[in-house]
Short mmCIF file of C-alpha atoms in Angstrom, two decimals:
data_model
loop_
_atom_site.label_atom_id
_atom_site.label_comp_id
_atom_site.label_asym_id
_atom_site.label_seq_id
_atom_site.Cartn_x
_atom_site.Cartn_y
_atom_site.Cartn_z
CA UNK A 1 -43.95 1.11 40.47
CA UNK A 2 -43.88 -0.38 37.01
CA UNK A 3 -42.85 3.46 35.72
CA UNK A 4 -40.12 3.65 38.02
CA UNK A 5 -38.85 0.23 36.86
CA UNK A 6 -39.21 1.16 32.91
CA UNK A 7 -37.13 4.15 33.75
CA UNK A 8 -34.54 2.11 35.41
CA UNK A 9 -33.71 0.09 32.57
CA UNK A 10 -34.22 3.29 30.05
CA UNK A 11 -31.57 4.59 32.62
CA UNK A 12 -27.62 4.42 30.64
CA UNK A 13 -25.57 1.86 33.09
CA UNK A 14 -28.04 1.74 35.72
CA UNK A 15 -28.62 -1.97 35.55
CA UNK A 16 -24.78 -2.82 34.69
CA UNK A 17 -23.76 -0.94 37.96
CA UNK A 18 -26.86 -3.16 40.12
CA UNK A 19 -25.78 -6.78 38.03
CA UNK A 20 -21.73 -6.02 37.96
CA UNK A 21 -21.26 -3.73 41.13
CA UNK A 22 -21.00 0.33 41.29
CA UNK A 23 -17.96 0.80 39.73
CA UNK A 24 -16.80 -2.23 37.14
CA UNK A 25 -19.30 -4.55 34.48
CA UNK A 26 -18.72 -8.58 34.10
CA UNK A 27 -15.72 -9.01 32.04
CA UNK A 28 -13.37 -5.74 32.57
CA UNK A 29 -16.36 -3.42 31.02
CA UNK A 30 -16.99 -0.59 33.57
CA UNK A 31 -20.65 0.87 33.99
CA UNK A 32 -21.08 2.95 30.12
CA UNK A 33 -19.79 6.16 30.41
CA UNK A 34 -21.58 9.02 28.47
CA UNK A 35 -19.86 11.33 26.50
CA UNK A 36 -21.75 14.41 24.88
CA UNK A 37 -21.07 16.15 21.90
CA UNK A 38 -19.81 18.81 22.83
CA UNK A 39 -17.22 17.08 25.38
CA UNK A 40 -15.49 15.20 22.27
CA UNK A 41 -14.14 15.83 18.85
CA UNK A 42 -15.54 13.29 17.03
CA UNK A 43 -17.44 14.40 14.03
CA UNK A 44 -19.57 13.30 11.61
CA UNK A 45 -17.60 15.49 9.00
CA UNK A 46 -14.81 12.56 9.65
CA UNK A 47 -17.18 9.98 8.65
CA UNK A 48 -17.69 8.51 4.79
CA UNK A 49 -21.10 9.48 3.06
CA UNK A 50 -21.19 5.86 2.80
CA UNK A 51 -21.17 5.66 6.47
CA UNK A 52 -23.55 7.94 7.55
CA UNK A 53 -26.01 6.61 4.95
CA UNK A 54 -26.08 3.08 6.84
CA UNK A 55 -26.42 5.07 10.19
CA UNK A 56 -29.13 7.41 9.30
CA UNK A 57 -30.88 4.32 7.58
CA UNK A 58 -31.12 2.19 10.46
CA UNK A 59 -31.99 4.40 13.04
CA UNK A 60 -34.68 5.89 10.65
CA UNK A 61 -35.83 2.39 10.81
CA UNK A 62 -36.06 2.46 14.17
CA UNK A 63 -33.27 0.04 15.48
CA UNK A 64 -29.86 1.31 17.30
CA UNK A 65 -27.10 2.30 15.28
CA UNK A 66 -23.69 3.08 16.13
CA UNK A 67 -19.98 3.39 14.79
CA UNK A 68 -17.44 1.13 17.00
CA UNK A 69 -14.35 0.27 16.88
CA UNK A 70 -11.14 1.79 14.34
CA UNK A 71 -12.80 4.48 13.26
CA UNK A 72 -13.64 6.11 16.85
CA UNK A 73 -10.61 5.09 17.95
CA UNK A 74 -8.86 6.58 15.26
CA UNK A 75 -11.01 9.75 15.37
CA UNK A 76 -9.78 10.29 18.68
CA UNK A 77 -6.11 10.36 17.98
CA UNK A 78 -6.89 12.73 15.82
CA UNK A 79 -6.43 10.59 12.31
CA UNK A 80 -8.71 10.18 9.57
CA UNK A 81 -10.29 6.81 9.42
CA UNK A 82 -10.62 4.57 6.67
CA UNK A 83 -13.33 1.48 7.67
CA UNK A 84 -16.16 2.02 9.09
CA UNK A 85 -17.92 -0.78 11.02
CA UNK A 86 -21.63 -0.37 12.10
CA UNK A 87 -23.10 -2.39 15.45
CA UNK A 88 -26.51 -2.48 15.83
CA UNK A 89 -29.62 -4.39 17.26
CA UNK A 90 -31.33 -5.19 13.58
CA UNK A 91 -30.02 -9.15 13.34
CA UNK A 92 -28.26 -9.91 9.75
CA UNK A 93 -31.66 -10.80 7.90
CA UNK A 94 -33.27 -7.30 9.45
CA UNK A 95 -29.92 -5.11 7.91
CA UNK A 96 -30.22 -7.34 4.24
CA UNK A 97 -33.53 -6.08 3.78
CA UNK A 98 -32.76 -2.60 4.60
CA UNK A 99 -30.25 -2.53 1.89
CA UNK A 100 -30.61 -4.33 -1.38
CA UNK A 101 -26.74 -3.55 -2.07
CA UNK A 102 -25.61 -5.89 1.25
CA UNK A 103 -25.22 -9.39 1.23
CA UNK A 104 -24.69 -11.80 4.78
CA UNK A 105 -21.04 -13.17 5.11
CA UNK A 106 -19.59 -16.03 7.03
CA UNK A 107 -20.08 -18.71 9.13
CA UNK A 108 -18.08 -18.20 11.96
CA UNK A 109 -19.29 -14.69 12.53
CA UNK A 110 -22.29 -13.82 10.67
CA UNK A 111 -22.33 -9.96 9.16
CA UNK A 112 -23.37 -8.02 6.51
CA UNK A 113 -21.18 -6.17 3.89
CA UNK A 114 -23.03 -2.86 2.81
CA UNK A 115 -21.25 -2.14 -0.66
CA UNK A 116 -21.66 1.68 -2.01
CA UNK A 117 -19.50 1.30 -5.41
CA UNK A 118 -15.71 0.19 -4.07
CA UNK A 119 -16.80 1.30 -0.25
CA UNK A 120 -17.91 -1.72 1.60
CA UNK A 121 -19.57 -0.92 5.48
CA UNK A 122 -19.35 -3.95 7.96
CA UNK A 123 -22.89 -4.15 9.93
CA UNK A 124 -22.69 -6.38 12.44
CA UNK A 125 -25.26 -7.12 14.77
CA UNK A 126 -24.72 -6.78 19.13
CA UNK A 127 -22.90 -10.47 20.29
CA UNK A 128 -24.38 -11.83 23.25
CA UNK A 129 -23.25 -14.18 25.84
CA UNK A 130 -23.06 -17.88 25.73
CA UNK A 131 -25.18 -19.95 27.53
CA UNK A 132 -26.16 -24.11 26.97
CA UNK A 133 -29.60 -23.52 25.32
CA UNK A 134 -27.41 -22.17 22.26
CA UNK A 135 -27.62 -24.74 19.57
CA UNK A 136 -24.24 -25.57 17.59
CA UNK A 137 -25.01 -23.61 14.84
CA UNK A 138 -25.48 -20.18 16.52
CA UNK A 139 -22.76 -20.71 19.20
CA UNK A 140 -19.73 -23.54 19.46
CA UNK A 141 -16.54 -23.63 21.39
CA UNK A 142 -13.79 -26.02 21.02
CA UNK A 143 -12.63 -28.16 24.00
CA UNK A 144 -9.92 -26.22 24.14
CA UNK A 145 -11.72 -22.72 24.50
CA UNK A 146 -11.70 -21.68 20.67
CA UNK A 147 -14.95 -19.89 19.34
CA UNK A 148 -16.04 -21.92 16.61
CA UNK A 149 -19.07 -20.17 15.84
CA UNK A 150 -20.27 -16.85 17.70
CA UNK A 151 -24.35 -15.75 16.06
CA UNK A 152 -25.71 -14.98 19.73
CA UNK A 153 -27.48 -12.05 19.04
CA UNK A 154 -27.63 -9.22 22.61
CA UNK A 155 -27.59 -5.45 23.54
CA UNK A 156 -24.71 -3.01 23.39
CA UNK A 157 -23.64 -3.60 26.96
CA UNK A 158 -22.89 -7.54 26.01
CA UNK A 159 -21.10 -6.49 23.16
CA UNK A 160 -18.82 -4.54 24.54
CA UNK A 161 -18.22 -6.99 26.51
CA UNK A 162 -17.26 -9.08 23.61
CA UNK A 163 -15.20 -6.97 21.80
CA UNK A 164 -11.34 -7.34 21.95
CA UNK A 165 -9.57 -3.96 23.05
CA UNK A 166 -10.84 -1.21 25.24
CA UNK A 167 -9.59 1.25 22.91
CA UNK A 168 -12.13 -0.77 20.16
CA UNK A 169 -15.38 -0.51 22.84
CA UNK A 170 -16.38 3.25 22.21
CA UNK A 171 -19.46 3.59 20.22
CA UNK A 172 -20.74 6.72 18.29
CA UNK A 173 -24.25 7.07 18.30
CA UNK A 174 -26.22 8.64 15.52
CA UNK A 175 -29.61 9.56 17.48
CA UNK A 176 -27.36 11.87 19.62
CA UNK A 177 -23.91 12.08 18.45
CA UNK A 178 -22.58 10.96 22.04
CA UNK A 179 -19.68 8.51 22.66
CA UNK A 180 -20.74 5.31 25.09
CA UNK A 181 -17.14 4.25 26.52
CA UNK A 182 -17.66 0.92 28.01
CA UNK A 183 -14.87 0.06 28.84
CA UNK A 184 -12.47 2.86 29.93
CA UNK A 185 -11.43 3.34 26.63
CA UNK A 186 -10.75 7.07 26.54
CA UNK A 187 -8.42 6.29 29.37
CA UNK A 188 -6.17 4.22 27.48
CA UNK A 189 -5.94 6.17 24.60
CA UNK A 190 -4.85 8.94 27.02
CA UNK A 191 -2.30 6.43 28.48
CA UNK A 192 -1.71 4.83 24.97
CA UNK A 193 -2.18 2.14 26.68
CA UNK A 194 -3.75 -1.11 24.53
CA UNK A 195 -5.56 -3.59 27.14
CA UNK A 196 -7.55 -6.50 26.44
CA UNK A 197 -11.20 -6.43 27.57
CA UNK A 198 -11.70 -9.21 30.37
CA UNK A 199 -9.33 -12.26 31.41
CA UNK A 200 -6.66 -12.22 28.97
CA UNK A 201 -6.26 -16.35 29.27
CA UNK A 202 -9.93 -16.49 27.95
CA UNK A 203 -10.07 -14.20 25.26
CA UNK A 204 -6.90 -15.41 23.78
CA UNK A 205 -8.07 -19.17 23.95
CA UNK A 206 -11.17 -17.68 22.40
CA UNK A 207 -9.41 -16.23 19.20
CA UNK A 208 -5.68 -16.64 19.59
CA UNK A 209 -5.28 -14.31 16.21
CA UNK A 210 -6.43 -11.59 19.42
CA UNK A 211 -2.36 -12.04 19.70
CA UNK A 212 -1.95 -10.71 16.35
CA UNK A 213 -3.91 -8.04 16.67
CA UNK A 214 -2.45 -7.09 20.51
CA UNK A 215 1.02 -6.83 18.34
CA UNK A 216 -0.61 -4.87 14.91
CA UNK A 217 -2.18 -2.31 16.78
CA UNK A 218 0.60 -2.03 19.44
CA UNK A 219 2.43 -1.05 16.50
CA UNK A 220 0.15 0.93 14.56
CA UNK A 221 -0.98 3.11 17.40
CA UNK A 222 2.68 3.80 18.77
CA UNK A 223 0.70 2.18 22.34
CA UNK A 224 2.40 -0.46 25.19
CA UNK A 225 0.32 -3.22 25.49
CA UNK A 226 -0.67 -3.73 29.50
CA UNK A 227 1.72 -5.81 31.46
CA UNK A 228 -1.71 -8.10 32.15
CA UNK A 229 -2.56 -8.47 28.56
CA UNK A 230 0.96 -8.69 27.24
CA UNK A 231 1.94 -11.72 30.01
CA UNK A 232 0.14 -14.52 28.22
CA UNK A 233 0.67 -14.32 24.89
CA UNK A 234 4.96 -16.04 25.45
CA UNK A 235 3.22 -19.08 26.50
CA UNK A 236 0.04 -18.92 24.60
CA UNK A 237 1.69 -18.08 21.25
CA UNK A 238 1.06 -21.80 19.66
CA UNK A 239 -2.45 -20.90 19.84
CA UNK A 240 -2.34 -20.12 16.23
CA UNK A 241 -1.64 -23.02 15.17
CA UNK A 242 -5.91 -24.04 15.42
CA UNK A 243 -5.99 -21.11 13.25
CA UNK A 244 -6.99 -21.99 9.42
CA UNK A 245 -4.03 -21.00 7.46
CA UNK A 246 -6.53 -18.92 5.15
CA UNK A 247 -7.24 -16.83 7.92
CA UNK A 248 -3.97 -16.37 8.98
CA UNK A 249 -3.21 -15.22 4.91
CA UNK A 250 -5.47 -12.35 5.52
CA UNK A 251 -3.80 -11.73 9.18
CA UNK A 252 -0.19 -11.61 7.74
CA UNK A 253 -1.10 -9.09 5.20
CA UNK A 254 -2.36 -6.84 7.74
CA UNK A 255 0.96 -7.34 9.92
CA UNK A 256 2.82 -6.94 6.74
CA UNK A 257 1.12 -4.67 4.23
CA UNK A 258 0.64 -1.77 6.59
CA UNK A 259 3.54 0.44 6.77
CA UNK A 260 4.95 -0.70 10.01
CA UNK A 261 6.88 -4.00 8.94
CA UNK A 262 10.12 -3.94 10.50
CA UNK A 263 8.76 -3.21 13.81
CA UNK A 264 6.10 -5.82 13.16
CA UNK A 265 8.39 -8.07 12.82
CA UNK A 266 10.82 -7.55 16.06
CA UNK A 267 7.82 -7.42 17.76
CA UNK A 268 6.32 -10.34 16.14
CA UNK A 269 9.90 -12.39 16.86
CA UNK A 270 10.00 -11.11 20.66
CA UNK A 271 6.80 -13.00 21.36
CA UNK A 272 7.00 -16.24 19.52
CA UNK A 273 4.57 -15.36 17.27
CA UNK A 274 6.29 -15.25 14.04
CA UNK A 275 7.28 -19.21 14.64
CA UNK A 276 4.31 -20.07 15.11
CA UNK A 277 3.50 -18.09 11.25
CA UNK A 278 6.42 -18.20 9.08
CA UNK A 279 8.46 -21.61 11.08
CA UNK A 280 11.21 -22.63 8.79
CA UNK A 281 11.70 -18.73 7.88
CA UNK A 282 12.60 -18.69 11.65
CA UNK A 283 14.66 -21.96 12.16
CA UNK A 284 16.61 -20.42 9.17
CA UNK A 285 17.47 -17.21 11.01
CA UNK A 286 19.80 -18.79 13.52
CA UNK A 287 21.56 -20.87 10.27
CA UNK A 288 21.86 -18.36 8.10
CA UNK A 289 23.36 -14.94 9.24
CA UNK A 290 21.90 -13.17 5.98
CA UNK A 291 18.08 -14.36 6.14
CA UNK A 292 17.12 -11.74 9.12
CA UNK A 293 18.91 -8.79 7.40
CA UNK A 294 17.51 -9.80 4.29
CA UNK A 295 13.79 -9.62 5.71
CA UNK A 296 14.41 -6.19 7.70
CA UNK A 297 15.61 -4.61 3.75
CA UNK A 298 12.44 -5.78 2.19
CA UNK A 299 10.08 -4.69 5.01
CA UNK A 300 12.00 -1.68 5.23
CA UNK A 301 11.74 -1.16 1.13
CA UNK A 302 7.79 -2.11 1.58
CA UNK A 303 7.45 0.03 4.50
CA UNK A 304 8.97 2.82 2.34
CA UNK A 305 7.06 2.55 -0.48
CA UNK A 306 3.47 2.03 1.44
CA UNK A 307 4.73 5.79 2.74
CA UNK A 308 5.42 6.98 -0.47
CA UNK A 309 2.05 5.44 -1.99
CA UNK A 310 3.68 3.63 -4.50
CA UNK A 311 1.93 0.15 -5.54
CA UNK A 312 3.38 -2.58 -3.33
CA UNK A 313 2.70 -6.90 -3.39
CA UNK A 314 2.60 -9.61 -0.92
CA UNK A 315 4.34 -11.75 -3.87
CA UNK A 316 7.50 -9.54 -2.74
CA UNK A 317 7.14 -9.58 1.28
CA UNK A 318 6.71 -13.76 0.85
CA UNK A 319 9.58 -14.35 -1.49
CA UNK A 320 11.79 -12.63 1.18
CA UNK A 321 10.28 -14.21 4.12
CA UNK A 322 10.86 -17.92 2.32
CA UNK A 323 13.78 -17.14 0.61
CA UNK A 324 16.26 -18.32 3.31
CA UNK A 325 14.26 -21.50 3.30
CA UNK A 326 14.43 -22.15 0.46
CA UNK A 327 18.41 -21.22 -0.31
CA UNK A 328 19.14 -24.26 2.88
CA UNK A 329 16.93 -26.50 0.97
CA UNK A 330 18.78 -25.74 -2.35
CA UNK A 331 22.05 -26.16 -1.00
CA UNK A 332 21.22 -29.39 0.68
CA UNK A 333 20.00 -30.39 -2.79
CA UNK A 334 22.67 -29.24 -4.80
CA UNK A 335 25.15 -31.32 -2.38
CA UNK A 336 23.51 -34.52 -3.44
CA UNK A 337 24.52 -33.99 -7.09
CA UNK A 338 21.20 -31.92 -8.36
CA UNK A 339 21.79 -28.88 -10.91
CA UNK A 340 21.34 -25.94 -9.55
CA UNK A 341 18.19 -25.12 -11.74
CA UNK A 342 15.92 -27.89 -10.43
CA UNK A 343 17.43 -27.67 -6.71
CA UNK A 344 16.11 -24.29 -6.77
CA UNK A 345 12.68 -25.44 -8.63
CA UNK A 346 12.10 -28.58 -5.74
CA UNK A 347 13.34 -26.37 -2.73
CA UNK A 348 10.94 -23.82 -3.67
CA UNK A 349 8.02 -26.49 -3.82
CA UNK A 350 9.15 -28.15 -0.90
CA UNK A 351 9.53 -25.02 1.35
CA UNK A 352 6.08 -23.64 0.01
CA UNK A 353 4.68 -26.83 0.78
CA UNK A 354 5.82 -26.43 4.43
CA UNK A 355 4.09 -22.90 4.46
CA UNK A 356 0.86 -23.50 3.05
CA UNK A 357 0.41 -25.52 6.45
CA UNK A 358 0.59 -22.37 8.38
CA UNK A 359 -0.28 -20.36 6.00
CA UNK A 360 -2.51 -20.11 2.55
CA UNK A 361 -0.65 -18.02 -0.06
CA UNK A 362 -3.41 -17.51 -2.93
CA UNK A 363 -1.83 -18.96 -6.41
CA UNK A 364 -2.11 -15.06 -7.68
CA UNK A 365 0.89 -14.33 -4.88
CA UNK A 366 2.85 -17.82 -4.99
CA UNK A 367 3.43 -18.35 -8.73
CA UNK A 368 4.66 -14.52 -8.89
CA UNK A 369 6.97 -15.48 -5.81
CA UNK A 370 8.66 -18.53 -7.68
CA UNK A 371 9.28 -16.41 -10.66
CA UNK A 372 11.34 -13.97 -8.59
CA UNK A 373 13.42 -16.81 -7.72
CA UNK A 374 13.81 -18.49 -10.58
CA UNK A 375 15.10 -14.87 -12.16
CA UNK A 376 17.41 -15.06 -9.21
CA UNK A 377 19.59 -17.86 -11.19
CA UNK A 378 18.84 -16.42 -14.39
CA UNK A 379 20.04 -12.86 -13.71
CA UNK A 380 23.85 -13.53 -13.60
CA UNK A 381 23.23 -14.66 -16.90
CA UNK A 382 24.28 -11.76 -19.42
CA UNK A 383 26.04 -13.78 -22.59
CA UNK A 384 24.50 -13.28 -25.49
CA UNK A 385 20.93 -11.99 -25.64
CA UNK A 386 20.13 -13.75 -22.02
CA UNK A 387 20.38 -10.31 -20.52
CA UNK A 388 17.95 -8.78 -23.01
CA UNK A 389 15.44 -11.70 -22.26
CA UNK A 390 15.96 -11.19 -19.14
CA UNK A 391 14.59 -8.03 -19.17
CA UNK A 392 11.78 -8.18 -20.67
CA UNK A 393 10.50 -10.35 -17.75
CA UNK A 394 7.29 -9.45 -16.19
CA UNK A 395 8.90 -9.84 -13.10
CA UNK A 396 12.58 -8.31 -14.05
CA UNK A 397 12.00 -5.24 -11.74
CA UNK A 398 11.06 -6.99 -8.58
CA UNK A 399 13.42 -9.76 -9.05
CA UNK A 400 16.46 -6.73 -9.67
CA UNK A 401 15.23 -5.36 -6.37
CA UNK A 402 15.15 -8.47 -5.00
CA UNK A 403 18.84 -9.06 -6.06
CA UNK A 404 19.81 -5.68 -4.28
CA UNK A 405 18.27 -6.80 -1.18
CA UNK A 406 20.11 -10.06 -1.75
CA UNK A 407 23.48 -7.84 -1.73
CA UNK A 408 22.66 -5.60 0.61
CA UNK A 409 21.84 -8.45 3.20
CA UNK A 410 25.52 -9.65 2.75
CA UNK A 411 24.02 -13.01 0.98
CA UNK A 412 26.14 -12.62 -2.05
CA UNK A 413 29.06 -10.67 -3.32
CA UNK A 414 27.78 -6.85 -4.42
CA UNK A 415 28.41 -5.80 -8.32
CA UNK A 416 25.64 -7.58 -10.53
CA UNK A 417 23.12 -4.86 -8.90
CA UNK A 418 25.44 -2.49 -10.10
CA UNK A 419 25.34 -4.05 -13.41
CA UNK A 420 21.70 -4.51 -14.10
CA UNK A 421 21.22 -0.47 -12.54
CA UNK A 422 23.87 0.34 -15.37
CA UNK A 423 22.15 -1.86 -18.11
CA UNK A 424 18.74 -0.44 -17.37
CA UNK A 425 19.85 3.30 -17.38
CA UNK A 426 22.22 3.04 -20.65
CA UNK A 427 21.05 2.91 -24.46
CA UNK A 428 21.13 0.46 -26.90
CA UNK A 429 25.19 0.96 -27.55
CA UNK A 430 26.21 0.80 -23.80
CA UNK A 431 23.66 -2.45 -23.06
CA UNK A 432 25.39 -4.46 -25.79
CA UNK A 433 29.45 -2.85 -24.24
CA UNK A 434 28.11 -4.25 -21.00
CA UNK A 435 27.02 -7.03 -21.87
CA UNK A 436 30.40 -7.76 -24.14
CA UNK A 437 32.62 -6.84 -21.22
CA UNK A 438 30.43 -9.57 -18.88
CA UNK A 439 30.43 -12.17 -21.16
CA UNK A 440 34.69 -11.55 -21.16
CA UNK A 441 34.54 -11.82 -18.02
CA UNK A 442 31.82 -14.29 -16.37
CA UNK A 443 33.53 -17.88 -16.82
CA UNK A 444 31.22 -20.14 -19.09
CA UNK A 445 32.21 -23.31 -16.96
CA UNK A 446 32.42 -24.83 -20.42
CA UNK A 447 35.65 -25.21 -22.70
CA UNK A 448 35.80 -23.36 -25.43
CA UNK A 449 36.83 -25.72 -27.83
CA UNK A 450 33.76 -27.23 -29.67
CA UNK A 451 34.09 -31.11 -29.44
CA UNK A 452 34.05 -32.69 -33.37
CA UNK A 453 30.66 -34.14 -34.36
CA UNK A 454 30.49 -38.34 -34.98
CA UNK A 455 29.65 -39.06 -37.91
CA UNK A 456 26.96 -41.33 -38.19
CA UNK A 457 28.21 -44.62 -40.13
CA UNK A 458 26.14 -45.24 -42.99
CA UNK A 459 24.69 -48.56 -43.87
CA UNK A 460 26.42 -50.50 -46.85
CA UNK A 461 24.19 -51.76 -49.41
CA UNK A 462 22.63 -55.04 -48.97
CA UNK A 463 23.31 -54.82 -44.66
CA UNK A 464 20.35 -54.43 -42.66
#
């Protein structure tokens, strides 16, 4: 009797089919489907060395070890991945002292960063379920259904169940080299189809940034999102706004930074999510017929460039994003009497200001931002040796492309693109013909007489 019991839990999925029914696990996860080797084309020979060291090590230590998530997935659709994230049943403390090169990160969700050189391998040990003998600092929830804290340590069936996507709940083992698809995962990314594991309402009240991620990958896979998992997120889209604006930093870059911008950001738009990220960028939009078009040409000229695998910086994407912003600020500013110069200066504080509430731009990003802006003012500027000053700017070539976005976007006139492409292509001889023929030709707003000195009266001897 007691065999016959030990080799019904030993059995894959036998106990999920007798707790959740024959055919479907609590939460959307079906009964784990096994997948041998020679049934998929997953292979180690995708896998980092870095990788396969953390696998090999922890199953040679005798605890589970398995690849989940991006890397399957991406394995399966036949690309190369990039990260590689580890599950496994050794808790946080049990991985650190396998490796002397890890260290435990975060609060919220505590894992362990495996560095080998510049490769870093996420280990993160199988969630569990809730339940009210958790204290508050392994599990917490807001009132409102937010996971505050999530270090409830269970098997690879419960964290399945706690994992976002179907298409992110296939697991590689190393002991075998067989695929465990808990969630009819395989299915989807036959369908390209992205669904969300469980009742969408929950999950997304869990971690609303689940939104983001519904849209990234959407995107990033070329996959619909299922009419049940795409429903909520219209009306649950000011979710994010519990999210810490740090958080959201790191989330943005990922929407942003990955080659897919444009589309990102229809997408983003046709949700609600974007106001709920970038809000005065989006009030703007329905001002200021220019702002939108001038966002499409930079994530179009990031997009292009990620491609290309040419260096690219958030600095750029932000200053585009905040630039309609701030111009309505600036105008309102100038209209009280302010010189231009300043206006721009306090719009750009006060519309970063704004920001910083939704989202946290790192110093290293923002100050870079402010001096494409500033250059914005300075760049019709050529008289004299302004133009020369100009640039030599450390930021002269991403404020110029800046400016051409500016034209292209139909904010201002075209022509001083034209110019500074001229000026930066010509030799010593043309720059200073170029810059003669602007300076003839730019009005100075000044008269050209030079107004007399006073003299100073001087004091007559013996007057104090």
């Amino acid at each position: 009797m007691l065999k016959g019991f030990t080799r019904f839990l030993q059995s894959p999925g036998a106990h999920l089919k007798t707790l959740f029914g024959p055919h479907e696990a609590a939460g959307g996860v079906t009964a784990p489907r096994i997948i041998p080797r020679d049934q998929h084309t997953v292979s180690r020979q995708h896998f980092s060395e870095a990788a396969l060291k953390v696998l090999y090590r922890l199953h040679n230590a005798g605890f589970g070890a398995y690849l989940v998530g991006g890397c399957i997935r991406d394995s399966l659709l036949g690309k190369m991945p990039k990260d590689f994230d580890v599950a496994t049943d050794a808790t946080p403390e049990q991985v650190r002292e396998l490796f002397r090169n890890s260290r435990i990160i975060g609060r919220r969700f505590r894992i362990v960063h495996v560095r080998f050189g510049r490769e870093v391998i996420e280990v993160t040990t199988f969630r569990g379920t809730h339940n009210d003998d958790h204290a508050d600092h392994v599990a917490q929830q807001s009132e409102q259904g937010l996971l505050l804290r999530d270090n409830v340590w269970g098997s690879i069936q419960e964290d399945a169940i706690r994992r976002d996507f179907s298409v992110n709940a296939i697991y590689y083992s190393i002991a075998d080299f067989t695929l465990h698809d808990f969630a009819n995962g395989m299915q989807d990314i036959e369908s390209r189809t992205l669904r969300l594991i469980g009742d969408p309402g929950i999950r997304y009240r869990e971690d609303p940034v689940r939104m983001l991620r519904a849209v990234r990958f959407a995107v990033k896979l070329g996959f619909d999102i299922a009419p049940e998992s795409e429903a909520p997120i219209f009306d649950m889209a000011p979710l994010l706004l519990q999210i810490p604006p740090a958080r959201l930093f790191d989330e943005a870059l990922k929407l942003f930074m990955a080659g897919h911008g444009v589309e990102t950001f229809h997408m983003l738009r046709h949700y609600g999510l974007f106001a709920m990220l970038f809000p005065e960028a989006d009030e703007v939009m329905a001002e200021l017929p220019w702002a939108e078009a001038l966002i499409e040409h930079a994530l179009a000229s990031t997009d292009k460039r990620i491609q290309e695998e040419r260096p690219v910086t958030p600095a750029f994407i932000f200053a585009a994003l905040l630039w309609g912003p701030v111009q309505r600020r600036q105008t309102d500013l100038c209209a009280t009497g302010m010189p231009p110069v300043p206006a721009l200066q306090l719009a750009a504080q006060q519309a970063l200001s704004r920001q910083l509430q939704h989202i946290s731009i790192p110093k290293r990003f923002s100050l870079p931002m402010r001096d494409i802006w500033d250059l914005q003012l300075r760049l019709p500027q050529r008289r004299g040796k302004r133009a020369a000053q100009s640039r030599e700017h450390p930021r002269f070539r991403a404020a110029y492309d800046f400016l051409l976005l500016r034209e292209a976007a139909g904010e201002i006139d075209p022509g001083l693109g034209d110019w500074w492409t001229a000026y930066q292509e010509s030799d010593g001889h043309e720059q200073q013909r170029l810059v003669d023929k602007a300076s003839s030709e730019a009005p100075t707003g000044r008269s050209s007489r030079r107004r007399p000195r006073k003299r100073r009266r001087r004091s007559s001897p013996g007057t104090s």
